PDB file of C-alpha atoms in Angstrom:
ATOM      1  CA  MET Z 739      51.923  74.881 141.123  1.00  0.00           C
ATOM      2  CA  LEU Z 740      52.620  72.224 138.251  1.00  0.00           C
ATOM      3  CA  MET Z 741      50.892  69.191 138.341  1.00  0.00           C
ATOM      4  CA  GLY Z 742      49.272  66.434 136.324  1.00  0.00           C
ATOM      5  CA  GLU Z 743      50.246  63.517 134.050  1.00  0.00           C
ATOM      6  CA  PHE Z 744      50.005  63.631 130.575  1.00  0.00           C
ATOM      7  CA  HIS Z 745      50.861  61.299 127.885  1.00  0.00           C
ATOM      8  CA  HIS Z 746      52.692  62.463 124.581  1.00  0.00           C
ATOM      9  CA  ASN Z 747      54.954  61.302 121.714  1.00  0.00           C
ATOM     10  CA  ILE Z 748      58.202  62.490 120.628  1.00  0.00           C
ATOM     11  CA  ASP Z 749      58.201  63.368 116.651  1.00  0.00           C
ATOM     12  CA  GLU Z 750      61.285  62.200 114.558  1.00  0.00           C
ATOM     13  CA  LYS Z 751      62.978  65.720 115.077  1.00  0.00           C
ATOM     14  CA  ARG Z 752      62.984  65.335 118.935  1.00  0.00           C
ATOM     15  CA  ARG Z 753      59.945  67.466 119.140  1.00  0.00           C
ATOM     16  CA  ILE Z 754      57.335  67.277 122.011  1.00  0.00           C
ATOM     17  CA  ILE Z 755      54.329  69.102 122.734  1.00  0.00           C
ATOM     18  CA  MET Z 756      53.978  70.517 126.177  1.00  0.00           C
ATOM     19  CA  PRO Z 757      50.500  70.824 127.666  1.00  0.00           C
ATOM     20  CA  SER Z 758      49.229  74.351 127.622  1.00  0.00           C
ATOM     21  CA  LYS Z 759      48.215  74.245 131.458  1.00  0.00           C
ATOM     22  CA  LEU Z 760      52.114  73.435 132.451  1.00  0.00           C
ATOM     23  CA  ARG Z 761      53.279  75.815 129.211  1.00  0.00           C
ATOM     24  CA  GLU Z 762      51.275  78.465 130.981  1.00  0.00           C
ATOM     25  CA  GLU Z 763      52.859  78.102 134.493  1.00  0.00           C
ATOM     26  CA  LEU Z 764      56.500  77.956 133.292  1.00  0.00           C
ATOM     27  CA  GLY Z 765      56.437  80.945 131.284  1.00  0.00           C
ATOM     28  CA  ASN Z 766      57.930  80.863 127.478  1.00  0.00           C
ATOM     29  CA  THR Z 767      61.772  80.313 128.419  1.00  0.00           C
ATOM     30  CA  ILE Z 768      62.595  77.445 130.176  1.00  0.00           C
ATOM     31  CA  ILE Z 769      65.714  75.196 131.056  1.00  0.00           C
ATOM     32  CA  ILE Z 770      65.787  71.564 130.158  1.00  0.00           C
ATOM     33  CA  THR Z 771      68.615  69.368 132.183  1.00  0.00           C
ATOM     34  CA  ARG Z 772      69.031  65.953 133.483  1.00  0.00           C
ATOM     35  CA  GLY Z 773      67.270  64.674 136.190  1.00  0.00           C
ATOM     36  CA  LEU Z 774      66.850  62.322 138.553  1.00  0.00           C
ATOM     37  CA  GLU Z 775      66.200  58.435 138.048  1.00  0.00           C
ATOM     38  CA  ASP Z 776      66.224  58.742 134.307  1.00  0.00           C
ATOM     39  CA  CYS Z 777      63.870  61.247 133.594  1.00  0.00           C
ATOM     40  CA  LEU Z 778      64.373  65.098 132.100  1.00  0.00           C
ATOM     41  CA  PHE Z 779      63.747  68.090 134.549  1.00  0.00           C
ATOM     42  CA  ILE Z 780      62.341  71.244 133.000  1.00  0.00           C
ATOM     43  CA  TYR Z 781      62.442  74.629 135.176  1.00  0.00           C
ATOM     44  CA  SER Z 782      61.309  78.036 134.701  1.00  0.00           C
ATOM     45  CA  LYS Z 783      63.734  80.465 134.603  1.00  0.00           C
ATOM     46  CA  GLU Z 784      62.591  81.845 137.934  1.00  0.00           C
ATOM     47  CA  GLU Z 785      63.256  78.400 139.379  1.00  0.00           C
ATOM     48  CA  TRP Z 786      66.311  77.904 137.432  1.00  0.00           C
ATOM     49  CA  SER Z 787      67.813  80.888 138.843  1.00  0.00           C
ATOM     50  CA  GLN Z 788      67.165  79.441 142.584  1.00  0.00           C
ATOM     51  CA  ILE Z 789      68.334  75.659 141.877  1.00  0.00           C
ATOM     52  CA  VAL Z 790      71.797  77.363 140.433  1.00  0.00           C
ATOM     53  CA  THR Z 791      72.045  79.693 143.664  1.00  0.00           C
ATOM     54  CA  LYS Z 792      71.598  76.669 145.884  1.00  0.00           C
ATOM     55  CA  LEU Z 793      74.403  75.121 143.523  1.00  0.00           C
ATOM     56  CA  LYS Z 794      76.920  77.690 144.048  1.00  0.00           C
ATOM     57  CA  ASN Z 795      76.455  77.547 147.928  1.00  0.00           C
ATOM     58  CA  LEU Z 796      77.535  73.923 147.778  1.00  0.00           C
ATOM     59  CA  PRO Z 797      81.114  73.712 148.698  1.00  0.00           C
ATOM     60  CA  PHE Z 798      83.443  73.063 145.536  1.00  0.00           C
ATOM     61  CA  THR Z 799      85.752  70.734 147.959  1.00  0.00           C
ATOM     62  CA  LYS Z 800      83.211  68.172 148.153  1.00  0.00           C
ATOM     63  CA  LYS Z 801      83.321  65.525 145.800  1.00  0.00           C
ATOM     64  CA  ASP Z 802      79.881  65.000 145.396  1.00  0.00           C
ATOM     65  CA  ALA Z 803      78.877  68.622 145.623  1.00  0.00           C
ATOM     66  CA  ARG Z 804      81.391  69.001 142.222  1.00  0.00           C
ATOM     67  CA  SER Z 805      79.998  65.604 140.841  1.00  0.00           C
ATOM     68  CA  PHE Z 806      76.765  66.483 141.132  1.00  0.00           C
ATOM     69  CA  THR Z 807      76.828  69.873 139.650  1.00  0.00           C
ATOM     70  CA  ARG Z 808      78.751  68.643 136.661  1.00  0.00           C
ATOM     71  CA  VAL Z 809      76.228  66.580 135.725  1.00  0.00           C
ATOM     72  CA  PHE Z 810      73.356  68.445 136.166  1.00  0.00           C
ATOM     73  CA  LEU Z 811      74.544  71.691 134.934  1.00  0.00           C
ATOM     74  CA  SER Z 812      76.391  70.302 132.009  1.00  0.00           C
ATOM     75  CA  GLY Z 813      72.926  68.858 130.321  1.00  0.00           C
ATOM     76  CA  ALA Z 814      71.641  71.998 131.056  1.00  0.00           C
ATOM     77  CA  THR Z 815      70.086  74.318 128.033  1.00  0.00           C
ATOM     78  CA  GLU Z 816      67.799  76.908 127.641  1.00  0.00           C
ATOM     79  CA  THR Z 817      64.975  76.738 125.318  1.00  0.00           C
ATOM     80  CA  GLU Z 818      61.503  78.600 123.983  1.00  0.00           C
ATOM     81  CA  PHE Z 819      58.349  76.878 123.228  1.00  0.00           C
ATOM     82  CA  ASP Z 820      57.363  77.223 119.482  1.00  0.00           C
ATOM     83  CA  LYS Z 821      53.979  78.698 118.030  1.00  0.00           C
ATOM     84  CA  GLN Z 822      52.436  75.153 118.304  1.00  0.00           C
ATOM     85  CA  GLY Z 823      53.826  74.955 121.905  1.00  0.00           C
ATOM     86  CA  ARG Z 824      56.442  72.425 121.301  1.00  0.00           C
ATOM     87  CA  ILE Z 825      60.327  72.250 122.660  1.00  0.00           C
ATOM     88  CA  LYS Z 826      63.185  70.176 120.708  1.00  0.00           C
ATOM     89  CA  LEU Z 827      65.021  68.249 123.341  1.00  0.00           C
ATOM     90  CA  PRO Z 828      68.524  67.959 122.829  1.00  0.00           C
ATOM     91  CA  LEU Z 829      69.983  64.758 121.773  1.00  0.00           C
ATOM     92  CA  PRO Z 830      72.093  64.162 125.043  1.00  0.00           C
ATOM     93  CA  LEU Z 831      69.517  64.503 126.974  1.00  0.00           C
ATOM     94  CA  THR Z 832      66.779  61.907 125.086  1.00  0.00           C
ATOM     95  CA  GLU Z 833      69.650  59.695 125.295  1.00  0.00           C
ATOM     96  CA  TYR Z 834      69.906  59.899 129.004  1.00  0.00           C
ATOM     97  CA  ALA Z 835      66.430  59.685 129.614  1.00  0.00           C
ATOM     98  CA  THR Z 836      65.541  56.655 126.876  1.00  0.00           C
ATOM     99  CA  LEU Z 837      63.139  58.728 125.237  1.00  0.00           C
ATOM    100  CA  LEU Z 838      62.041  57.347 122.249  1.00  0.00           C
ATOM    101  CA  LYS Z 839      58.634  57.984 121.253  1.00  0.00           C
ATOM    102  CA  GLU Z 840      55.839  57.578 124.251  1.00  0.00           C
ATOM    103  CA  CYS Z 841      56.377  59.606 126.975  1.00  0.00           C
ATOM    104  CA  VAL Z 842      54.969  60.934 130.251  1.00  0.00           C
ATOM    105  CA  ILE Z 843      55.192  64.406 131.289  1.00  0.00           C
ATOM    106  CA  ILE Z 844      54.189  65.325 135.017  1.00  0.00           C
ATOM    107  CA  GLY Z 845      53.969  68.322 136.960  1.00  0.00           C
ATOM    108  CA  VAL Z 846      55.968  68.188 140.088  1.00  0.00           C
ATOM    109  CA  ASN Z 847      55.270  71.461 142.223  1.00  0.00           C
ATOM    110  CA  ASP Z 848      58.206  73.271 140.715  1.00  0.00           C
ATOM    111  CA  ARG Z 849      59.299  71.566 137.663  1.00  0.00           C
ATOM    112  CA  VAL Z 850      58.014  69.262 134.937  1.00  0.00           C
ATOM    113  CA  GLU Z 851      59.421  65.876 134.259  1.00  0.00           C
ATOM    114  CA  ILE Z 852      59.551  63.971 131.145  1.00  0.00           C
ATOM    115  CA  TRP Z 853      59.718  60.102 131.639  1.00  0.00           C
ATOM    116  CA  SER Z 854      59.983  57.653 128.824  1.00  0.00           C
ATOM    117  CA  LYS Z 855      56.834  55.882 129.491  1.00  0.00           C
ATOM    118  CA  ASP Z 856      58.354  52.525 130.063  1.00  0.00           C
ATOM    119  CA  ASN Z 857      60.666  54.290 132.871  1.00  0.00           C
ATOM    120  CA  TRP Z 858      57.560  55.885 134.197  1.00  0.00           C
ATOM    121  CA  ASN Z 859      55.235  52.680 134.460  1.00  0.00           C
ATOM    122  CA  ALA Z 860      58.576  50.832 136.070  1.00  0.00           C
ATOM    123  CA  PHE Z 861      58.945  53.819 138.490  1.00  0.00           C
ATOM    124  CA  MET Z 862      54.928  54.080 139.454  1.00  0.00           C
ATOM    125  CA  ASN Z 863      54.926  49.970 139.792  1.00  0.00           C
ATOM    126  CA  LYS Z 864      57.840  50.176 142.330  1.00  0.00           C
ATOM    127  CA  SER Z 865      56.524  53.344 144.089  1.00  0.00           C
ATOM    128  CA  LYS Z 866      52.996  52.228 144.720  1.00  0.00           C
ATOM    129  CA  GLU Z 867      54.077  49.425 146.667  1.00  0.00           C
ATOM    130  CA  GLU Z 868      55.947  51.822 148.971  1.00  0.00           C
ATOM    131  CA  LEU Z 869      53.807  54.624 148.870  1.00  0.00           C
ATOM    132  CA  SER Z 870      52.256  53.753 152.431  1.00  0.00           C
ATOM    133  CA  ASP Z 871      55.870  53.037 153.811  1.00  0.00           C
ATOM    134  CA  LEU Z 872      57.001  56.508 152.466  1.00  0.00           C
ATOM    135  CA  ALA Z 873      54.070  58.663 153.710  1.00  0.00           C
ATOM    136  CA  ASP Z 874      54.859  57.353 157.510  1.00  0.00           C
ATOM    137  CA  HIS Z 875      58.431  58.129 156.944  1.00  0.00           C
ATOM    138  CA  LEU Z 876      57.897  61.446 155.213  1.00  0.00           C
ATOM    139  CA  PHE Z 877      54.802  62.886 157.322  1.00  0.00           C
ATOM    140  CA  GLU Z 878      56.097  61.530 160.767  1.00  0.00           C
ATOM    141  CA  THR Z 879      55.909  63.986 163.733  1.00  0.00           C
ATOM    142  CA  ASP Z 880      57.022  64.241 167.211  1.00  0.00           C
ATOM    143  CA  ILE Z 881      53.614  65.274 168.483  1.00  0.00           C
ATOM    144  CA  GLU Z 882      52.374  62.326 170.617  1.00  0.00           C
ATOM    145  CA  VAL Z 883      48.346  62.031 170.700  1.00  0.00           C
TER     146      VAL Z 883
END
């Protein structure tokens, strides 16, 4: 399981060091793509295969399915870690996620996300106010006590 929060910088060549804890879980070859809420998603090859299978099962006749698949897959790129544990982020992806220098890398169960520090802080500030309500809605049960 991928988890944790790590703060790193992107260098002038758009390379970022992936924490060793996350690299071990992901494997050497990974897939990077556009994520949701203006961040990047990183998947292991195994997880990516599962995502692609789910996308293939979406009805191509539905506009939402076509739009999501286009945006999600068109940004996807396969890459490997270099000897220093870095990956080079493609320019279109860094622009999409407004990754300039300071970044936050988080493990989120089956994927890693890369956020600009500003976007992450804005997301966290908003989410901490809603966390209790989110938990109430997500963990509701039909069991009456």
